[in-house]
Tab-separated table of C-alpha atoms and ligand atoms in Angstrom:
chain	number	residue	atom	x	y	z
A	41	MET	CA	27.492	10.356	1.523
A	42	ASN	CA	23.731	10.304	2.025
A	43	ALA	CA	21.820	7.065	1.357
A	44	PRO	CA	20.307	7.073	-2.154
A	45	VAL	CA	16.822	8.503	-2.506
A	46	ASP	CA	14.981	5.591	-4.084
A	47	LEU	CA	12.107	6.902	-6.196
A	48	ARG	CA	11.913	3.928	-8.573
A	49	SER	CA	8.661	2.607	-7.140
A	50	ASP	CA	6.461	2.562	-4.061
A	51	THR	CA	7.219	-1.174	-3.910
A	52	VAL	CA	10.770	-0.569	-2.619
A	53	THR	CA	9.618	0.241	0.920
A	54	ARG	CA	10.833	-1.945	3.764
A	55	PRO	CA	8.558	-2.959	6.630
A	56	THR	CA	8.839	-0.538	9.557
A	57	ALA	CA	9.901	-1.786	13.008
A	58	ALA	CA	6.263	-1.600	14.147
A	59	MET	CA	5.124	-3.594	11.114
A	60	ARG	CA	7.779	-6.232	11.760
A	61	ALA	CA	6.604	-6.454	15.368
A	62	ALA	CA	3.014	-6.974	14.176
A	63	MET	CA	4.236	-9.680	11.783
A	64	ALA	CA	6.236	-11.425	14.507
A	65	ALA	CA	3.221	-11.431	16.820
A	66	ALA	CA	0.729	-12.637	14.186
A	67	GLU	CA	-1.490	-15.589	15.016
A	68	VAL	CA	-1.108	-18.064	12.173
A	69	GLY	CA	-2.524	-21.329	10.868
A	70	ASP	CA	-2.667	-23.211	7.569
A	71	ASP	CA	-4.415	-20.890	5.117
A	72	GLN	CA	-4.990	-23.695	2.606
A	73	TYR	CA	-7.334	-25.147	5.238
A	74	GLY	CA	-8.844	-21.698	5.843
A	75	GLU	CA	-7.288	-21.813	9.321
A	76	ASP	CA	-5.088	-18.743	9.333
A	77	PRO	CA	-6.930	-16.345	11.668
A	78	THR	CA	-4.990	-13.250	10.621
A	79	THR	CA	-5.572	-13.883	6.897
A	80	ASN	CA	-9.249	-14.506	7.619
A	81	ALA	CA	-9.426	-11.224	9.553
A	82	LEU	CA	-7.752	-9.349	6.697
A	83	GLN	CA	-10.108	-10.864	4.131
A	84	ARG	CA	-13.176	-9.904	6.221
A	85	ARG	CA	-11.852	-6.413	6.832
A	86	CYS	CA	-11.106	-5.780	3.160
A	87	ALA	CA	-14.427	-7.217	1.977
A	88	GLU	CA	-16.124	-4.699	4.263
A	89	LEU	CA	-13.822	-1.842	3.298
A	90	LEU	CA	-14.474	-2.532	-0.378
A	91	GLY	CA	-18.215	-3.041	0.094
A	92	GLN	CA	-18.039	-6.619	-1.223
A	93	GLU	CA	-19.358	-9.959	0.034
A	94	ALA	CA	-16.040	-11.785	0.241
A	95	ALA	CA	-12.319	-11.436	-0.385
A	96	ILE	CA	-9.331	-13.685	-0.956
A	97	TRP	CA	-5.614	-13.151	-0.329
A	98	LEU	CA	-3.160	-13.449	-3.245
A	99	PRO	CA	0.631	-13.251	-3.161
A	100	SER	CA	0.928	-10.443	-5.754
A	101	GLY	CA	-0.995	-7.894	-7.764
A	102	THR	CA	0.005	-9.688	-10.937
A	103	MET	CA	-1.569	-12.894	-9.686
A	104	ALA	CA	-4.698	-10.988	-8.634
A	105	ASN	CA	-5.002	-9.646	-12.184
A	106	GLN	CA	-4.339	-13.047	-13.744
A	107	VAL	CA	-6.815	-14.826	-11.479
A	108	ALA	CA	-9.444	-12.157	-12.183
A	109	LEU	CA	-8.993	-12.687	-15.924
A	110	ARG	CA	-9.318	-16.458	-15.545
A	111	VAL	CA	-12.496	-16.061	-13.488
A	112	LEU	CA	-14.185	-13.479	-15.712
A	113	THR	CA	-13.204	-14.591	-19.225
A	114	ARG	CA	-12.652	-17.681	-21.366
A	115	PRO	CA	-9.608	-18.380	-23.546
A	116	GLY	CA	-9.954	-16.545	-26.867
A	117	ASP	CA	-11.928	-13.671	-25.351
A	118	GLU	CA	-11.041	-10.042	-25.688
A	119	VAL	CA	-10.634	-7.526	-22.839
A	120	VAL	CA	-11.006	-3.746	-23.207
A	121	ALA	CA	-8.628	-1.774	-20.978
A	122	ALA	CA	-6.923	1.616	-20.805
A	123	ARG	CA	-3.846	2.106	-22.971
A	124	GLU	CA	-0.644	0.941	-21.271
A	125	CYS	CA	-2.492	-0.891	-18.497
A	126	HIS	CA	-0.397	-3.026	-16.151
A	127	ALA	CA	-1.982	-6.286	-17.343
A	128	ALA	CA	-0.892	-5.606	-20.939
A	129	TRP	CA	2.514	-4.034	-20.268
A	130	HIS	CA	3.981	-5.308	-17.019
A	131	GLU	CA	2.854	-8.895	-16.586
A	132	ALA	CA	5.255	-10.595	-18.985
A	133	GLY	CA	2.486	-11.639	-21.375
A	134	GLY	CA	0.691	-13.451	-18.548
A	135	SER	CA	-2.769	-12.390	-19.692
A	136	ALA	CA	-2.265	-14.310	-22.936
A	137	ALA	CA	-0.460	-17.241	-21.328
A	138	ASN	CA	-2.581	-17.693	-18.207
A	139	ALA	CA	-6.022	-16.597	-19.319
A	140	GLY	CA	-5.652	-16.924	-23.110
A	141	VAL	CA	-7.116	-13.462	-23.683
A	142	GLN	CA	-6.071	-10.544	-25.845
A	143	ILE	CA	-6.243	-7.008	-24.497
A	144	VAL	CA	-7.462	-4.087	-26.606
A	145	GLU	CA	-5.937	-0.872	-25.266
A	146	VAL	CA	-8.054	2.260	-25.656
A	147	GLY	CA	-8.255	5.906	-24.577
A	148	SER	CA	-5.354	8.038	-23.403
A	149	GLY	CA	-3.942	9.179	-20.087
A	150	GLY	CA	-5.362	6.113	-18.324
A	151	VAL	CA	-8.954	7.087	-19.083
A	152	PHE	CA	-11.525	6.177	-21.726
A	153	ASP	CA	-15.217	6.872	-22.029
A	154	VAL	CA	-18.295	5.101	-23.354
A	155	ASP	CA	-17.624	5.940	-27.030
A	156	ALA	CA	-14.183	4.327	-26.901
A	157	LEU	CA	-15.613	1.263	-25.160
A	158	ASP	CA	-18.392	0.948	-27.722
A	159	ALA	CA	-15.931	1.300	-30.590
A	160	ALA	CA	-13.652	-1.390	-29.106
A	161	ILE	CA	-16.328	-4.023	-28.513
A	162	LYS	CA	-16.251	-6.402	-31.469
A	163	PRO	CA	-19.596	-6.841	-33.239
A	164	SER	CA	-21.449	-9.985	-32.289
A	165	GLY	CA	-23.024	-12.336	-34.776
A	166	LEU	CA	-20.002	-12.924	-36.999
A	167	PRO	CA	-17.915	-15.898	-35.914
A	168	VAL	CA	-14.647	-14.335	-37.089
A	169	PHE	CA	-14.653	-11.847	-34.226
A	170	PRO	CA	-13.329	-12.640	-30.745
A	171	PRO	CA	-16.015	-12.183	-28.087
A	172	THR	CA	-15.363	-9.022	-26.043
A	173	THR	CA	-16.317	-10.130	-22.553
A	174	LEU	CA	-14.507	-7.936	-20.038
A	175	LEU	CA	-13.953	-4.267	-19.263
A	176	GLN	CA	-10.932	-3.566	-17.076
A	177	ILE	CA	-10.089	-0.251	-15.399
A	178	GLU	CA	-6.805	0.530	-13.612
A	179	ASN	CA	-7.279	3.073	-10.805
A	180	THR	CA	-4.938	4.787	-10.196
A	181	HIS	CA	-3.321	4.233	-13.587
A	182	ASN	CA	0.370	3.559	-13.174
A	183	ARG	CA	1.913	4.342	-16.567
A	184	ALA	CA	-0.359	7.359	-17.068
A	185	GLY	CA	1.288	8.930	-14.000
A	186	GLY	CA	-0.907	7.696	-11.165
A	187	VAL	CA	-4.002	9.484	-12.434
A	188	VAL	CA	-7.320	8.856	-10.718
A	189	VAL	CA	-9.997	7.753	-13.164
A	190	PRO	CA	-12.936	10.143	-12.572
A	191	GLN	CA	-15.687	8.200	-10.829
A	192	ALA	CA	-18.377	9.573	-13.160
A	193	VAL	CA	-16.460	8.011	-16.075
A	194	VAL	CA	-16.016	4.725	-14.180
A	195	GLU	CA	-19.742	4.560	-13.521
A	196	ARG	CA	-20.683	5.397	-17.120
A	197	VAL	CA	-18.411	2.818	-18.721
A	198	CYS	CA	-19.363	0.113	-16.226
A	199	VAL	CA	-23.075	0.691	-16.880
A	200	ARG	CA	-22.406	0.535	-20.628
A	201	ALA	CA	-20.283	-2.610	-20.242
A	202	ARG	CA	-23.132	-4.327	-18.422
A	203	GLU	CA	-25.628	-3.260	-21.092
A	204	ARG	CA	-23.321	-4.828	-23.683
A	205	GLY	CA	-22.971	-8.051	-21.682
A	206	LEU	CA	-19.383	-7.482	-20.471
A	207	LYS	CA	-18.117	-8.254	-16.989
A	208	THR	CA	-16.078	-5.589	-15.179
A	209	TYR	CA	-12.787	-5.726	-13.275
A	210	LEU	CA	-10.973	-3.016	-11.301
A	211	ASP	CA	-7.194	-3.281	-11.032
A	212	GLY	CA	-7.043	-1.215	-7.858
A	213	ALA	CA	-3.450	-1.983	-6.885
A	214	ARG	CA	-3.349	1.709	-5.854
A	215	LEU	CA	-7.037	2.156	-5.039
A	216	TRP	CA	-5.935	3.442	-1.625
A	217	ASN	CA	-4.230	6.376	-3.350
A	218	ALA	CA	-7.313	6.996	-5.503
A	219	ALA	CA	-9.488	7.081	-2.367
A	220	VAL	CA	-7.236	9.558	-0.568
A	221	ALA	CA	-6.850	11.789	-3.643
A	222	SER	CA	-10.548	11.812	-4.554
A	223	GLY	CA	-11.931	11.880	-1.011
A	224	ARG	CA	-14.225	8.962	-1.940
A	225	PRO	CA	-14.293	5.773	0.148
A	226	GLU	CA	-12.824	2.641	-1.420
A	227	ALA	CA	-16.252	0.977	-1.347
A	228	GLU	CA	-17.681	3.689	-3.574
A	229	LEU	CA	-14.785	3.391	-6.038
A	230	ALA	CA	-15.221	-0.402	-6.102
A	231	ALA	CA	-19.019	-0.490	-6.285
A	232	PRO	CA	-19.474	-0.562	-10.081
A	233	PHE	CA	-17.312	-3.682	-10.591
A	234	ASP	CA	-17.814	-7.455	-10.556
A	235	LEU	CA	-14.346	-8.037	-9.075
A	236	VAL	CA	-11.856	-5.687	-7.452
A	237	GLY	CA	-8.119	-6.184	-6.865
A	238	VAL	CA	-6.069	-4.213	-4.314
A	239	SER	CA	-2.404	-4.398	-3.249
A	240	PHE	CA	-0.742	-4.004	0.137
A	241	SER	CA	2.817	-3.871	-1.168
A	242	LYS	CA	2.683	-0.487	-2.950
A	243	GLY	CA	1.962	2.744	-1.071
A	244	LEU	CA	0.799	0.908	2.044
A	245	GLY	CA	4.319	-0.391	2.563
A	246	ALA	CA	3.677	-4.074	3.333
A	247	PRO	CA	6.282	-6.562	2.065
A	248	GLY	CA	3.825	-8.427	-0.149
A	249	GLY	CA	0.306	-9.361	-0.922
A	250	SER	CA	-2.822	-8.434	-2.784
A	251	LEU	CA	-6.445	-9.414	-2.570
A	252	LEU	CA	-9.496	-9.886	-4.766
A	253	ALA	CA	-12.948	-8.911	-3.490
A	254	GLY	CA	-16.377	-9.558	-4.961
A	255	PRO	CA	-19.473	-11.752	-4.675
A	256	ARG	CA	-19.017	-15.043	-2.795
A	257	ALA	CA	-19.412	-17.198	-5.923
A	258	LEU	CA	-16.704	-15.301	-7.836
A	259	ILE	CA	-14.351	-15.418	-4.849
A	260	ALA	CA	-14.872	-19.192	-4.647
A	261	ALA	CA	-13.954	-19.393	-8.349
A	262	ALA	CA	-10.925	-17.164	-7.678
A	263	ASP	CA	-9.827	-19.523	-4.888
A	264	ARG	CA	-9.792	-22.435	-7.322
A	265	GLN	CA	-7.760	-20.424	-9.866
A	266	ARG	CA	-5.377	-19.290	-7.137
A	267	ARG	CA	-4.769	-22.917	-6.141
A	268	MET	CA	-4.247	-23.931	-9.761
A	269	LEU	CA	-1.621	-21.207	-10.168
A	270	GLY	CA	0.132	-22.239	-6.954
A	271	GLY	CA	-0.763	-19.045	-5.124
A	272	ALA	CA	-2.425	-20.621	-2.080
A	273	MET	CA	-0.121	-20.233	0.920
A	274	ARG	CA	0.217	-21.703	4.420
A	275	GLN	CA	1.098	-19.569	7.512
A	276	ASN	CA	0.225	-16.473	5.592
A	277	GLY	CA	-0.804	-14.558	8.706
A	278	ILE	CA	2.702	-13.137	8.851
A	279	PHE	CA	1.972	-11.265	5.606
A	280	ALA	CA	-1.648	-10.545	6.527
A	281	ALA	CA	-0.543	-8.944	9.804
A	282	ALA	CA	1.641	-6.532	7.819
A	283	ALA	CA	-1.337	-5.674	5.617
A	284	LEU	CA	-3.635	-5.093	8.603
A	285	HIS	CA	-0.988	-2.924	10.230
A	286	ALA	CA	-0.619	-0.952	6.993
A	287	LEU	CA	-4.368	-0.429	6.656
A	288	ASP	CA	-4.435	1.070	10.158
A	289	ARG	CA	-1.254	3.131	10.023
A	290	HIS	CA	-0.297	3.889	6.434
A	291	ARG	CA	-3.496	4.670	4.570
A	292	GLU	CA	-4.191	8.262	5.523
A	293	ARG	CA	-0.529	9.228	5.272
A	294	LEU	CA	-0.655	8.573	1.505
A	295	ALA	CA	-1.642	12.259	1.272
A	296	GLU	CA	1.962	13.018	2.256
A	297	ASP	CA	3.268	10.956	-0.698
A	298	HIS	CA	0.897	12.849	-2.972
A	299	HIS	CA	2.225	16.146	-1.646
A	300	HIS	CA	5.798	14.948	-2.277
A	301	ALA	CA	4.949	13.930	-5.844
A	302	ARG	CA	3.509	17.395	-6.351
A	303	LEU	CA	6.770	18.971	-5.120
A	304	LEU	CA	8.738	16.853	-7.587
A	305	GLY	CA	6.277	17.492	-10.405
A	306	GLU	CA	6.426	21.248	-9.923
A	307	ALA	CA	10.235	21.191	-9.847
A	308	LEU	CA	10.425	19.056	-12.986
A	309	ALA	CA	7.744	20.885	-14.977
A	310	GLY	CA	9.901	24.008	-15.001
A	311	CYS	CA	13.009	22.233	-16.342
A	312	PRO	CA	14.224	22.601	-19.924
A	313	GLY	CA	13.395	19.565	-22.062
A	314	VAL	CA	10.783	18.196	-19.675
A	315	GLU	CA	7.272	17.636	-20.932
A	316	LEU	CA	4.970	17.179	-17.996
A	317	ASP	CA	1.316	18.079	-17.624
A	318	LEU	CA	0.958	18.868	-13.937
A	319	ALA	CA	-2.713	17.933	-14.150
A	320	THR	CA	-1.552	14.292	-14.310
A	321	VAL	CA	0.245	14.555	-10.951
A	322	GLN	CA	-2.697	13.557	-8.785
A	323	THR	CA	-1.239	10.913	-6.488
A	324	ASN	CA	2.264	9.516	-5.789
A	325	ILE	CA	3.547	8.998	-9.354
A	326	VAL	CA	5.149	11.464	-11.764
A	327	VAL	CA	5.640	10.330	-15.369
A	328	PHE	CA	7.319	12.793	-17.714
A	329	GLN	CA	8.738	12.892	-21.243
A	330	LEU	CA	12.151	14.162	-22.304
A	331	ALA	CA	11.982	16.308	-25.433
A	332	PRO	CA	14.471	15.930	-28.316
A	333	GLY	CA	17.629	17.766	-27.287
A	334	ALA	CA	17.297	16.751	-23.640
A	335	PRO	CA	19.167	13.643	-22.445
A	336	ASP	CA	17.284	10.421	-23.107
A	337	ALA	CA	15.701	8.490	-20.240
A	338	ALA	CA	18.551	5.985	-19.800
A	339	THR	CA	21.113	8.809	-19.623
A	340	LEU	CA	19.103	10.780	-17.058
A	341	VAL	CA	18.557	7.630	-14.971
A	342	ALA	CA	22.304	6.839	-15.014
A	343	ARG	CA	23.335	10.418	-14.139
A	344	ALA	CA	20.759	10.612	-11.360
A	345	ARG	CA	22.053	7.332	-9.922
A	346	GLU	CA	25.585	8.779	-9.797
A	347	ARG	CA	24.129	11.622	-7.721
A	348	GLY	CA	22.259	9.280	-5.361
A	349	VAL	CA	18.772	9.519	-6.860
A	350	LEU	CA	17.146	6.364	-8.225
A	351	ILE	CA	14.447	6.745	-10.882
A	352	VAL	CA	13.152	4.537	-13.696
A	353	ALA	CA	13.171	4.745	-17.515
A	354	PHE	CA	9.665	3.780	-18.641
A	355	GLY	CA	10.538	4.255	-22.298
A	356	ALA	CA	13.284	5.747	-24.460
A	357	ARG	CA	12.189	9.264	-23.463
A	358	THR	CA	9.799	8.513	-20.616
A	359	VAL	CA	10.771	8.602	-16.938
A	360	ARG	CA	8.825	7.599	-13.832
A	361	VAL	CA	9.380	8.923	-10.315
A	362	VAL	CA	7.375	7.531	-7.371
A	363	THR	CA	7.072	8.775	-3.782
A	364	HIS	CA	6.406	6.506	-0.813
A	365	LEU	CA	6.647	5.814	2.893
A	366	ASP	CA	10.440	5.577	2.922
A	367	VAL	CA	11.172	9.044	1.507
A	368	ALA	CA	10.947	12.122	3.708
A	369	THR	CA	10.377	15.697	2.567
A	370	ALA	CA	14.070	16.614	2.811
A	371	GLN	CA	14.993	13.689	0.534
A	372	VAL	CA	12.298	14.668	-1.944
A	373	ARG	CA	13.667	18.200	-2.046
A	374	ARG	CA	17.202	16.871	-2.546
A	375	ALA	CA	16.031	14.624	-5.403
A	376	ALA	CA	14.168	17.526	-7.014
A	377	GLN	CA	17.310	19.672	-6.812
A	378	VAL	CA	19.513	16.934	-8.341
A	379	LEU	CA	17.086	16.342	-11.216
A	380	ARG	CA	16.809	20.073	-11.886
A	381	GLU	CA	20.590	20.417	-12.023
A	382	LEU	CA	20.954	17.443	-14.348
A	383	LEU	CA	18.263	18.712	-16.686
A	384	ALA	CA	19.672	22.238	-16.718
A	385	ALA	CA	23.191	20.994	-17.552
B	511	PLP	C1	-1.613	-1.065	-11.462
B	511	PLP	C2	-0.847	-2.266	-11.050
B	511	PLP	N1	-1.453	-3.468	-11.042
B	511	PLP	C3	-0.820	-4.579	-10.668
B	511	PLP	C4	0.487	-4.550	-10.250
B	511	PLP	C5	1.196	-5.823	-9.906
B	511	PLP	O1	1.552	-5.944	-8.595
B	511	PLP	P1	2.748	-6.950	-8.132
B	511	PLP	O2	4.004	-6.205	-8.373
B	511	PLP	O3	2.431	-7.187	-6.695
B	511	PLP	O4	2.630	-8.181	-8.957
B	511	PLP	C6	1.168	-3.325	-10.233
B	511	PLP	C7	2.579	-3.274	-9.789
B	511	PLP	O5	3.202	-2.249	-9.732
B	511	PLP	C8	0.483	-2.161	-10.655
B	511	PLP	O6	1.100	-0.976	-10.708
């Protein structure tokens, strides 16, 4: 029996032998004293890559998002973000608990424009309204199927946010995918924002870690919040070495994951009962709906598991499939075949 093809997430990857070797060889020190040379090198490298003054390591993308909220807002504030953003749906209510903010979800398909932002910002001058103080964009947008937010839209809404006195935050956990898919450097994608978060543990294949980048003063504030949340680590160079290795070896190959997602998307789009707009398959994620009459998401997930293909139910009739470093073309083709057979049955 073949090993299962695990398409649940790009976070399921295991460090390669070469990555483990880089981790084992990492120079380390106490990062709470700023003495971990490998973490310092990663922070400098990412600040440069993202076109920002400074950067700070964080253990997870969730903590990066939570720290960003605590730096850029005050309790009771309101945040405007794309519908079904990670911060509102996948962080266990952390935005409310950790930052004390409420998130207004707008737009569709991971994207919203200036009109939607304007409509969502609460009027000022009446004390009953919460102050809307932050615009957040998720790029690529996970639950919308890994779509890349068009940069012209990003620039328009960020300009408008600034005019209206809002700060701006980019949840770029998969910014690397957005850069490869759009052909634009990460620094250009990050330029319109006050703070930018990126992850190393998704498509890049590192075992953990994220980072916030921005102006020195905001990164100093983020460091304090990170310490308060218990996210400051010690010999973190072991993780940072994996991230540096991934930046060198696993960034350009994301195009292969995107090609694999396309293969899966094209196979699925032709299946009875599947609702999938192939225009949403832009990177390494495929999110599709199951029409009435087709099996529901839990049933498809269970049947696929029996056939050695692991996928995720994102809703009663919504399924997500994600490609990554640990799945080869032959496995992708096998998974596509299994899903087609199950959906045709
Ligand atoms: C868009 C986005 N932001 C943030 C995160 C959180 O990252 P982590 O799982 O490292 O907490 C994820 C995780 O999948 C994500 O998809």
